[in-house]
Short mmCIF file of N, CA and C in Angstrom, two decimals:
data_model
loop_
_atom_site.label_atom_id
_atom_site.label_comp_id
_atom_site.label_asym_id
_atom_site.label_seq_id
_atom_site.Cartn_x
_atom_site.Cartn_y
_atom_site.Cartn_z
N MET A 1 -81.71 -27.71 -14.19
CA MET A 1 -80.98 -26.07 -14.72
C MET A 1 -81.17 -25.31 -14.46
N LYS A 2 -82.74 -24.80 -13.98
CA LYS A 2 -83.02 -23.93 -13.55
C LYS A 2 -82.50 -23.74 -12.04
N LEU A 3 -82.87 -24.70 -11.52
CA LEU A 3 -82.50 -24.83 -9.89
C LEU A 3 -81.45 -25.06 -9.65
N LYS A 4 -80.11 -25.14 -10.64
CA LYS A 4 -78.93 -24.16 -10.39
C LYS A 4 -78.38 -23.26 -10.45
N ALA A 5 -79.08 -22.31 -11.70
CA ALA A 5 -79.01 -20.97 -11.79
C ALA A 5 -79.92 -20.66 -10.27
N ALA A 6 -81.10 -20.68 -10.38
CA ALA A 6 -82.01 -19.97 -9.15
C ALA A 6 -80.34 -20.02 -8.06
N THR A 7 -80.33 -21.29 -7.38
CA THR A 7 -79.08 -21.09 -6.16
C THR A 7 -78.00 -20.69 -6.41
N LEU A 8 -77.41 -20.53 -7.84
CA LEU A 8 -76.26 -19.36 -7.97
C LEU A 8 -76.75 -18.34 -7.59
N LEU A 9 -77.84 -17.79 -8.40
CA LEU A 9 -77.94 -16.14 -8.27
C LEU A 9 -78.53 -15.81 -6.92
N PHE A 10 -79.14 -16.94 -6.01
CA PHE A 10 -79.07 -16.56 -4.61
C PHE A 10 -78.15 -16.83 -3.77
N THR A 11 -76.88 -17.42 -3.89
CA THR A 11 -75.81 -17.54 -3.25
C THR A 11 -75.09 -16.15 -3.53
N CYS A 12 -74.75 -15.71 -5.27
CA CYS A 12 -74.39 -14.43 -5.66
C CYS A 12 -74.91 -13.19 -4.33
N ILE A 13 -76.19 -12.82 -4.23
CA ILE A 13 -76.86 -12.07 -3.75
C ILE A 13 -76.46 -11.86 -2.80
N VAL A 14 -76.70 -13.00 -1.93
CA VAL A 14 -76.24 -13.15 -0.05
C VAL A 14 -74.98 -13.03 0.11
N VAL A 15 -73.82 -13.08 -0.60
CA VAL A 15 -72.32 -13.22 -0.37
C VAL A 15 -72.33 -11.46 -1.20
N LEU A 16 -73.07 -11.00 -1.89
CA LEU A 16 -73.19 -9.22 -1.78
C LEU A 16 -73.95 -8.72 -1.12
N ILE A 17 -74.69 -9.32 -0.52
CA ILE A 17 -75.42 -8.40 0.79
C ILE A 17 -74.76 -8.43 2.40
N LEU A 18 -73.86 -10.23 2.31
CA LEU A 18 -73.00 -10.04 3.37
C LEU A 18 -71.71 -8.88 2.96
N GLY A 19 -71.23 -9.33 1.73
CA GLY A 19 -69.97 -8.64 1.79
C GLY A 19 -69.98 -6.92 1.90
N CYS A 20 -71.16 -6.62 1.57
CA CYS A 20 -71.30 -4.76 1.51
C CYS A 20 -71.18 -4.66 3.09
N LYS A 21 -71.47 -5.42 4.04
CA LYS A 21 -71.76 -4.66 5.21
C LYS A 21 -70.04 -3.76 5.69
N PRO A 22 -70.96 -2.92 6.11
CA PRO A 22 -70.01 -1.67 6.59
C PRO A 22 -68.73 -2.60 7.51
N LYS A 23 -66.83 -2.46 7.31
CA LYS A 23 -66.26 -3.05 7.99
C LYS A 23 -66.06 -1.88 9.25
N GLN A 24 -65.97 -2.31 10.61
CA GLN A 24 -65.54 -1.38 11.53
C GLN A 24 -64.38 -1.23 11.54
N VAL A 25 -64.25 0.28 11.64
CA VAL A 25 -62.29 0.93 11.53
C VAL A 25 -62.21 0.89 13.14
N VAL A 26 -61.05 0.41 13.37
CA VAL A 26 -60.21 0.56 14.50
C VAL A 26 -58.97 1.39 14.74
N GLU A 27 -59.87 2.71 15.32
CA GLU A 27 -58.33 3.78 15.04
C GLU A 27 -57.09 3.78 16.05
N PRO A 28 -55.90 3.81 15.58
CA PRO A 28 -55.22 4.14 16.60
C PRO A 28 -55.02 4.40 18.01
N PRO A 29 -54.97 3.83 19.10
CA PRO A 29 -55.13 4.95 20.31
C PRO A 29 -54.34 6.67 20.19
N VAL A 30 -55.18 7.44 20.48
CA VAL A 30 -54.53 8.80 20.17
C VAL A 30 -54.40 9.39 21.79
N ALA A 31 -52.70 9.86 22.02
CA ALA A 31 -52.78 10.47 23.30
C ALA A 31 -53.98 11.56 23.36
N ILE A 32 -54.38 11.63 24.64
CA ILE A 32 -55.28 12.89 24.82
C ILE A 32 -54.67 13.94 25.18
N LYS A 33 -54.77 15.27 24.58
CA LYS A 33 -53.66 16.38 25.10
C LYS A 33 -54.87 17.26 26.25
N PRO A 34 -54.14 17.57 27.46
CA PRO A 34 -54.93 18.54 27.97
C PRO A 34 -55.27 19.54 27.19
N LEU A 35 -56.50 20.67 27.93
CA LEU A 35 -56.57 21.56 27.40
C LEU A 35 -55.57 22.75 27.53
N PRO A 36 -55.01 24.13 27.24
CA PRO A 36 -54.69 24.75 28.09
C PRO A 36 -55.20 25.58 29.01
N PRO A 37 -55.02 25.78 30.31
CA PRO A 37 -56.31 26.20 30.93
C PRO A 37 -56.36 27.95 30.29
N VAL A 38 -57.51 27.93 30.98
CA VAL A 38 -58.57 29.10 30.47
C VAL A 38 -58.61 29.94 31.47
N ALA A 39 -58.31 31.36 31.03
CA ALA A 39 -58.03 32.71 32.36
C ALA A 39 -59.47 32.59 32.63
N ALA A 40 -59.44 32.65 33.66
CA ALA A 40 -60.88 32.81 34.61
C ALA A 40 -61.14 34.40 34.62
N ALA A 41 -62.59 34.53 34.27
CA ALA A 41 -62.85 36.01 34.46
C ALA A 41 -62.45 36.43 35.43
N CYS A 42 -62.35 37.86 35.73
CA CYS A 42 -61.73 38.02 36.92
C CYS A 42 -62.40 38.90 37.91
N GLY A 43 -63.90 38.75 37.73
CA GLY A 43 -64.57 39.09 38.78
C GLY A 43 -65.78 39.07 38.08
N GLU A 44 -66.71 40.24 38.96
CA GLU A 44 -68.17 40.27 38.52
C GLU A 44 -68.35 41.43 37.42
N ALA A 45 -69.18 41.52 36.83
CA ALA A 45 -69.54 42.17 35.44
C ALA A 45 -69.90 43.60 36.52
N LEU A 46 -69.98 44.85 35.31
CA LEU A 46 -70.31 46.29 35.87
C LEU A 46 -71.73 46.27 35.80
N SER A 47 -72.32 46.47 36.53
CA SER A 47 -73.93 47.13 37.00
C SER A 47 -73.74 48.47 36.48
N ARG A 48 -75.16 48.48 35.65
CA ARG A 48 -75.18 49.46 34.74
C ARG A 48 -76.14 50.50 35.48
N GLY A 49 -76.45 51.99 35.44
CA GLY A 49 -77.09 52.72 36.37
C GLY A 49 -76.75 53.26 37.21
N SER A 50 -77.06 54.10 38.33
CA SER A 50 -76.70 54.52 39.38
C SER A 50 -76.61 53.50 40.53
N ALA A 51 -75.95 53.89 41.56
CA ALA A 51 -75.68 53.10 42.61
C ALA A 51 -76.75 53.21 43.49
N LEU A 52 -77.56 52.16 43.49
CA LEU A 52 -78.60 51.66 44.80
C LEU A 52 -78.40 52.33 46.18
N HIS A 53 -77.35 52.26 46.67
CA HIS A 53 -77.09 51.97 48.33
C HIS A 53 -75.32 52.77 48.52
N LYS A 54 -75.59 53.93 49.59
CA LYS A 54 -74.70 54.32 49.85
C LYS A 54 -74.19 54.73 51.24
N ASP A 55 -73.85 52.99 51.60
CA ASP A 55 -73.66 53.44 53.10
C ASP A 55 -71.72 53.36 53.07
N GLY A 56 -71.74 54.05 54.08
CA GLY A 56 -69.74 54.34 53.94
C GLY A 56 -68.69 53.40 54.42
N PHE A 57 -67.51 53.29 54.54
CA PHE A 57 -66.38 52.64 54.19
C PHE A 57 -65.49 53.28 55.56
N THR A 58 -64.70 52.62 56.07
CA THR A 58 -63.80 53.30 56.76
C THR A 58 -62.36 53.61 56.16
N GLN A 59 -61.98 52.49 55.23
CA GLN A 59 -61.19 52.72 54.53
C GLN A 59 -61.43 51.95 53.01
N PHE A 60 -60.75 52.27 52.00
CA PHE A 60 -61.14 52.13 50.39
C PHE A 60 -59.70 52.29 49.61
N SER A 61 -59.56 51.07 48.70
CA SER A 61 -58.58 51.24 47.92
C SER A 61 -58.87 50.48 46.70
N GLY A 62 -58.45 50.98 45.36
CA GLY A 62 -58.41 50.19 44.28
C GLY A 62 -56.92 49.70 43.60
N SER A 63 -57.41 48.77 43.05
CA SER A 63 -55.92 48.45 42.31
C SER A 63 -55.96 47.61 40.87
N LEU A 64 -55.50 47.93 39.65
CA LEU A 64 -55.45 47.17 38.37
C LEU A 64 -54.77 46.18 38.31
N GLU A 65 -55.15 45.36 37.45
CA GLU A 65 -54.38 44.03 37.41
C GLU A 65 -55.04 43.36 35.85
N GLY A 66 -54.39 43.69 35.05
CA GLY A 66 -54.63 43.78 33.26
C GLY A 66 -56.47 44.18 33.07
N ASP A 67 -57.39 43.39 33.17
CA ASP A 67 -58.48 44.14 32.76
C ASP A 67 -59.48 43.70 34.20
N CYS A 68 -59.23 43.37 35.30
CA CYS A 68 -59.29 43.39 36.59
C CYS A 68 -59.29 44.70 37.33
N LEU A 69 -60.14 45.39 37.83
CA LEU A 69 -59.80 46.12 38.89
C LEU A 69 -60.74 45.62 40.55
N HIS A 70 -59.45 45.63 41.01
CA HIS A 70 -59.32 44.86 42.79
C HIS A 70 -60.02 45.94 43.74
N LEU A 71 -60.83 45.67 44.20
CA LEU A 71 -61.31 46.60 45.77
C LEU A 71 -61.11 46.55 46.69
N LYS A 72 -60.50 47.10 47.50
CA LYS A 72 -60.18 46.73 49.00
C LYS A 72 -60.49 47.25 49.68
N TYR A 73 -61.79 47.08 50.94
CA TYR A 73 -62.48 47.91 51.51
C TYR A 73 -62.83 47.32 53.20
N SER A 74 -62.86 48.25 53.64
CA SER A 74 -63.09 48.23 55.43
C SER A 74 -64.52 48.75 55.91
N TYR A 75 -65.12 48.27 56.46
CA TYR A 75 -66.74 49.18 56.74
C TYR A 75 -66.71 48.68 58.67
N SER A 76 -67.59 49.54 58.97
CA SER A 76 -68.11 48.90 60.52
C SER A 76 -69.28 48.04 60.19
N GLY A 77 -69.23 47.00 61.15
CA GLY A 77 -70.38 46.03 60.83
C GLY A 77 -70.14 44.63 61.53
N GLY A 78 -70.92 43.46 60.98
CA GLY A 78 -70.24 42.03 61.66
C GLY A 78 -71.74 41.59 61.73
N CYS A 79 -72.92 42.16 62.06
CA CYS A 79 -73.94 41.26 62.30
C CYS A 79 -74.94 40.90 61.53
N LYS A 80 -74.95 41.17 60.01
CA LYS A 80 -75.71 41.54 58.79
C LYS A 80 -74.49 41.11 57.80
N GLU A 81 -74.54 40.64 56.45
CA GLU A 81 -74.06 40.71 55.30
C GLU A 81 -74.27 41.66 54.50
N HIS A 82 -72.91 42.31 54.55
CA HIS A 82 -72.78 43.27 53.39
C HIS A 82 -72.97 43.28 51.79
N ALA A 83 -73.80 43.96 50.86
CA ALA A 83 -73.15 43.90 49.31
C ALA A 83 -72.79 44.98 49.03
N VAL A 84 -71.44 44.45 47.93
CA VAL A 84 -71.11 45.85 47.39
C VAL A 84 -70.80 45.73 46.28
N ASP A 85 -71.21 46.20 45.34
CA ASP A 85 -71.45 46.42 43.43
C ASP A 85 -70.75 47.75 43.15
N LEU A 86 -70.66 47.51 41.82
CA LEU A 86 -69.96 48.62 41.14
C LEU A 86 -70.71 48.76 39.75
N TYR A 87 -71.00 50.23 40.04
CA TYR A 87 -72.29 51.14 38.87
C TYR A 87 -71.27 51.67 37.43
N TRP A 88 -71.93 51.69 36.21
CA TRP A 88 -71.16 52.26 35.38
C TRP A 88 -72.20 53.05 34.58
N SER A 89 -72.57 54.27 34.21
CA SER A 89 -73.37 55.03 33.41
C SER A 89 -73.37 54.64 31.93
N GLY A 90 -72.37 54.20 31.37
CA GLY A 90 -72.06 53.84 30.21
C GLY A 90 -71.88 55.32 29.20
N THR A 91 -71.14 56.36 30.13
CA THR A 91 -70.35 57.17 29.57
C THR A 91 -69.34 57.59 29.40
N TRP A 92 -68.29 58.28 28.86
CA TRP A 92 -66.98 58.73 28.81
C TRP A 92 -66.89 60.36 28.31
N ALA A 93 -66.17 60.63 29.37
CA ALA A 93 -65.90 62.52 29.10
C ALA A 93 -65.31 62.53 28.06
N GLU A 94 -65.42 63.47 26.84
CA GLU A 94 -65.27 64.04 25.50
C GLU A 94 -63.51 64.52 26.15
N SER A 95 -62.72 63.68 26.43
CA SER A 95 -61.49 64.13 26.36
C SER A 95 -60.31 62.91 25.70
N ILE A 96 -59.31 63.32 25.88
CA ILE A 96 -58.05 62.11 25.22
C ILE A 96 -56.78 61.68 26.57
N PRO A 97 -56.98 61.05 27.20
CA PRO A 97 -57.96 59.90 26.80
C PRO A 97 -58.76 60.17 27.86
N PRO A 98 -60.30 59.57 27.37
CA PRO A 98 -61.59 59.60 28.06
C PRO A 98 -61.50 59.42 29.44
N VAL A 99 -62.68 59.88 29.91
CA VAL A 99 -62.67 59.92 31.65
C VAL A 99 -63.79 59.17 31.88
N THR A 100 -64.16 57.87 32.44
CA THR A 100 -65.29 57.54 32.78
C THR A 100 -65.42 57.24 34.14
N HIS A 101 -66.69 57.05 34.89
CA HIS A 101 -66.69 57.01 36.54
C HIS A 101 -67.71 56.08 36.85
N LEU A 102 -67.06 55.28 37.81
CA LEU A 102 -67.61 54.19 38.75
C LEU A 102 -68.22 54.46 39.97
N TYR A 103 -69.29 54.01 40.12
CA TYR A 103 -69.85 54.45 41.63
C TYR A 103 -70.03 53.14 42.73
N VAL A 104 -69.76 53.24 43.34
CA VAL A 104 -69.41 51.87 44.60
C VAL A 104 -70.81 51.79 44.97
N SER A 105 -72.14 51.09 44.86
CA SER A 105 -72.71 50.96 45.88
C SER A 105 -72.29 49.85 47.49
N HIS A 106 -73.06 50.37 48.57
CA HIS A 106 -72.59 49.27 49.40
C HIS A 106 -73.86 49.64 50.08
N ASN A 107 -74.14 48.24 50.57
CA ASN A 107 -75.91 47.86 51.03
C ASN A 107 -75.43 47.45 52.74
N ALA A 108 -74.82 47.73 53.77
CA ALA A 108 -74.99 47.40 55.01
C ALA A 108 -76.29 46.45 55.56
N ASN A 109 -77.22 46.61 54.73
CA ASN A 109 -78.71 45.93 55.25
C ASN A 109 -78.94 46.30 56.43
N GLY A 110 -78.83 47.89 56.94
CA GLY A 110 -78.89 48.12 58.31
C GLY A 110 -77.93 47.56 59.67
N ASP A 111 -76.99 46.91 58.90
CA ASP A 111 -76.00 46.58 60.20
C ASP A 111 -75.29 47.83 61.08
N GLY A 112 -76.31 47.56 62.40
CA GLY A 112 -75.54 48.49 63.51
C GLY A 112 -74.23 48.05 64.49
N CYS A 113 -73.94 46.66 63.92
CA CYS A 113 -72.49 46.50 64.91
C CYS A 113 -71.35 47.45 64.26
N GLU A 114 -70.63 47.44 64.99
CA GLU A 114 -69.49 48.57 65.07
C GLU A 114 -67.97 47.74 64.88
N ALA A 115 -68.04 45.98 64.78
CA ALA A 115 -66.82 45.70 64.47
C ALA A 115 -65.80 46.14 63.19
N ILE A 116 -64.88 46.45 62.77
CA ILE A 116 -64.44 46.83 61.69
C ILE A 116 -64.22 45.76 60.85
N LYS A 117 -65.02 45.17 59.48
CA LYS A 117 -64.93 44.23 58.78
C LYS A 117 -64.03 44.50 57.59
N SER A 118 -63.60 43.70 57.10
CA SER A 118 -62.66 44.21 55.74
C SER A 118 -63.16 43.07 54.40
N GLY A 119 -62.95 43.46 53.09
CA GLY A 119 -63.58 42.58 52.04
C GLY A 119 -62.73 43.13 50.72
N LYS A 120 -63.04 42.40 50.25
CA LYS A 120 -62.38 42.22 48.55
C LYS A 120 -63.70 42.30 47.38
N SER A 121 -63.47 42.59 46.19
CA SER A 121 -64.27 42.66 44.98
C SER A 121 -63.69 42.93 43.84
N SER A 122 -63.94 42.08 43.00
CA SER A 122 -63.29 42.64 42.25
C SER A 122 -64.04 42.13 40.74
N PHE A 123 -63.90 42.91 39.57
CA PHE A 123 -64.81 44.00 38.82
C PHE A 123 -64.29 43.85 37.30
N ASP A 124 -64.74 43.33 36.22
CA ASP A 124 -64.10 43.20 34.63
C ASP A 124 -64.39 44.69 34.19
N LEU A 125 -63.13 45.23 33.35
CA LEU A 125 -63.39 46.58 33.33
C LEU A 125 -63.49 46.45 31.52
N LYS A 126 -63.74 45.30 30.81
CA LYS A 126 -63.59 45.33 29.37
C LYS A 126 -64.94 46.00 29.02
N PRO A 127 -65.92 46.33 29.48
CA PRO A 127 -67.04 46.91 29.14
C PRO A 127 -66.34 48.44 28.81
N LEU A 128 -65.30 48.79 29.52
CA LEU A 128 -65.10 50.70 29.52
C LEU A 128 -64.05 50.77 28.11
N ARG A 129 -63.36 49.89 27.78
CA ARG A 129 -63.05 50.20 26.75
C ARG A 129 -63.48 50.82 25.67
N TYR A 130 -62.47 51.95 24.76
CA TYR A 130 -63.21 52.91 24.21
C TYR A 130 -62.41 52.61 23.25
N GLU A 131 -63.40 52.62 21.49
CA GLU A 131 -62.66 52.33 20.80
C GLU A 131 -61.93 53.06 20.16
N GLY A 132 -60.46 52.43 19.83
CA GLY A 132 -59.88 53.28 18.37
C GLY A 132 -58.91 53.60 19.49
N LEU A 133 -58.63 53.40 21.22
CA LEU A 133 -58.06 54.21 21.94
C LEU A 133 -57.14 52.97 22.51
N GLY A 134 -56.13 53.42 23.42
CA GLY A 134 -56.04 52.16 24.33
C GLY A 134 -55.77 52.20 26.15
N GLN A 135 -56.40 53.39 26.18
CA GLN A 135 -56.38 54.03 27.41
C GLN A 135 -57.60 54.93 28.00
N VAL A 136 -57.90 54.56 28.78
CA VAL A 136 -59.12 55.19 29.71
C VAL A 136 -59.14 55.05 31.29
N VAL A 137 -59.01 56.66 31.45
CA VAL A 137 -59.53 57.16 33.09
C VAL A 137 -60.26 56.71 33.88
N VAL A 138 -60.03 56.20 34.57
CA VAL A 138 -61.41 55.50 35.32
C VAL A 138 -61.79 55.91 37.07
N ASP A 139 -62.41 57.01 37.29
CA ASP A 139 -62.31 57.64 38.69
C ASP A 139 -63.94 57.34 39.53
N VAL A 140 -63.08 55.90 40.59
CA VAL A 140 -63.97 55.36 41.12
C VAL A 140 -64.18 56.11 42.25
N HIS A 141 -65.77 56.21 42.44
CA HIS A 141 -66.33 56.53 43.51
C HIS A 141 -66.80 56.08 44.74
N ALA A 142 -66.80 56.29 45.72
CA ALA A 142 -67.03 55.11 47.06
C ALA A 142 -67.69 56.33 48.12
N GLU A 143 -68.48 56.21 48.71
CA GLU A 143 -69.45 57.56 49.59
C GLU A 143 -67.90 57.57 50.60
N GLY A 144 -67.70 59.07 50.89
CA GLY A 144 -67.37 59.21 52.08
C GLY A 144 -65.86 59.09 52.08
N MET A 145 -65.06 58.90 51.02
CA MET A 145 -63.91 58.00 50.69
C MET A 145 -63.19 58.92 49.38
N PRO A 146 -62.30 59.52 49.60
CA PRO A 146 -61.05 60.06 48.40
C PRO A 146 -61.40 59.29 46.83
N LEU A 147 -61.18 60.27 46.45
CA LEU A 147 -61.59 59.43 44.57
C LEU A 147 -60.66 58.38 44.68
N VAL A 148 -60.69 57.42 43.57
CA VAL A 148 -59.79 56.22 43.40
C VAL A 148 -59.59 56.55 41.64
N ARG A 149 -58.57 56.99 41.30
CA ARG A 149 -58.22 57.11 39.66
C ARG A 149 -57.21 56.15 39.33
N ILE A 150 -57.75 55.36 38.62
CA ILE A 150 -56.95 54.47 37.72
C ILE A 150 -56.75 54.89 36.39
N ASN A 151 -55.66 54.75 36.23
CA ASN A 151 -55.60 54.34 34.44
C ASN A 151 -55.55 53.15 33.78
N TYR A 152 -56.64 52.63 33.13
CA TYR A 152 -56.60 51.79 32.40
C TYR A 152 -55.99 51.35 31.13
N THR A 153 -55.19 50.63 31.02
CA THR A 153 -54.24 50.45 29.42
C THR A 153 -54.66 49.05 29.13
N TYR A 154 -55.29 49.18 28.29
CA TYR A 154 -55.26 47.64 27.55
C TYR A 154 -55.01 47.64 25.58
N SER A 155 -54.78 46.69 25.56
CA SER A 155 -54.63 46.57 23.37
C SER A 155 -55.72 46.32 23.40
N ASP A 156 -56.28 47.56 22.18
CA ASP A 156 -57.46 47.73 21.42
C ASP A 156 -57.06 46.72 20.05
N LYS A 157 -57.17 45.55 20.05
CA LYS A 157 -57.30 44.57 19.14
C LYS A 157 -58.54 43.93 19.19
#
């Protein structure tokens, strides 16, 4: 009788152990939806401080598209790589709307060639937003070129 009870107990334990095994859940296939396109950053970040290089341009202009400042320029060169960067001091003039100044750094790397080359650069203006306002006047200074004034209007949210 003890053997029958032990066998019955053993069988119950085995059934409980095997019956407690987690079930595999098979989920119905889900259609994968593509993520909406993410807007690319408009360009380079502004550098802080003073412009390091002041090589000249033969032409210079700027335009605004959303938060992105697009610069177009021409320069004399063609034998070496030129580097163009944009510097901001981090300050605004106390006016309504506030005015801030950006300075173009153009490094010709000693290029003495005289071919006329052109280039484009884009910079993100979001750091220039003035808290509580929706507009900043941006004056862009490039060595030997007339001032480029941009009215940067944005949603302050």
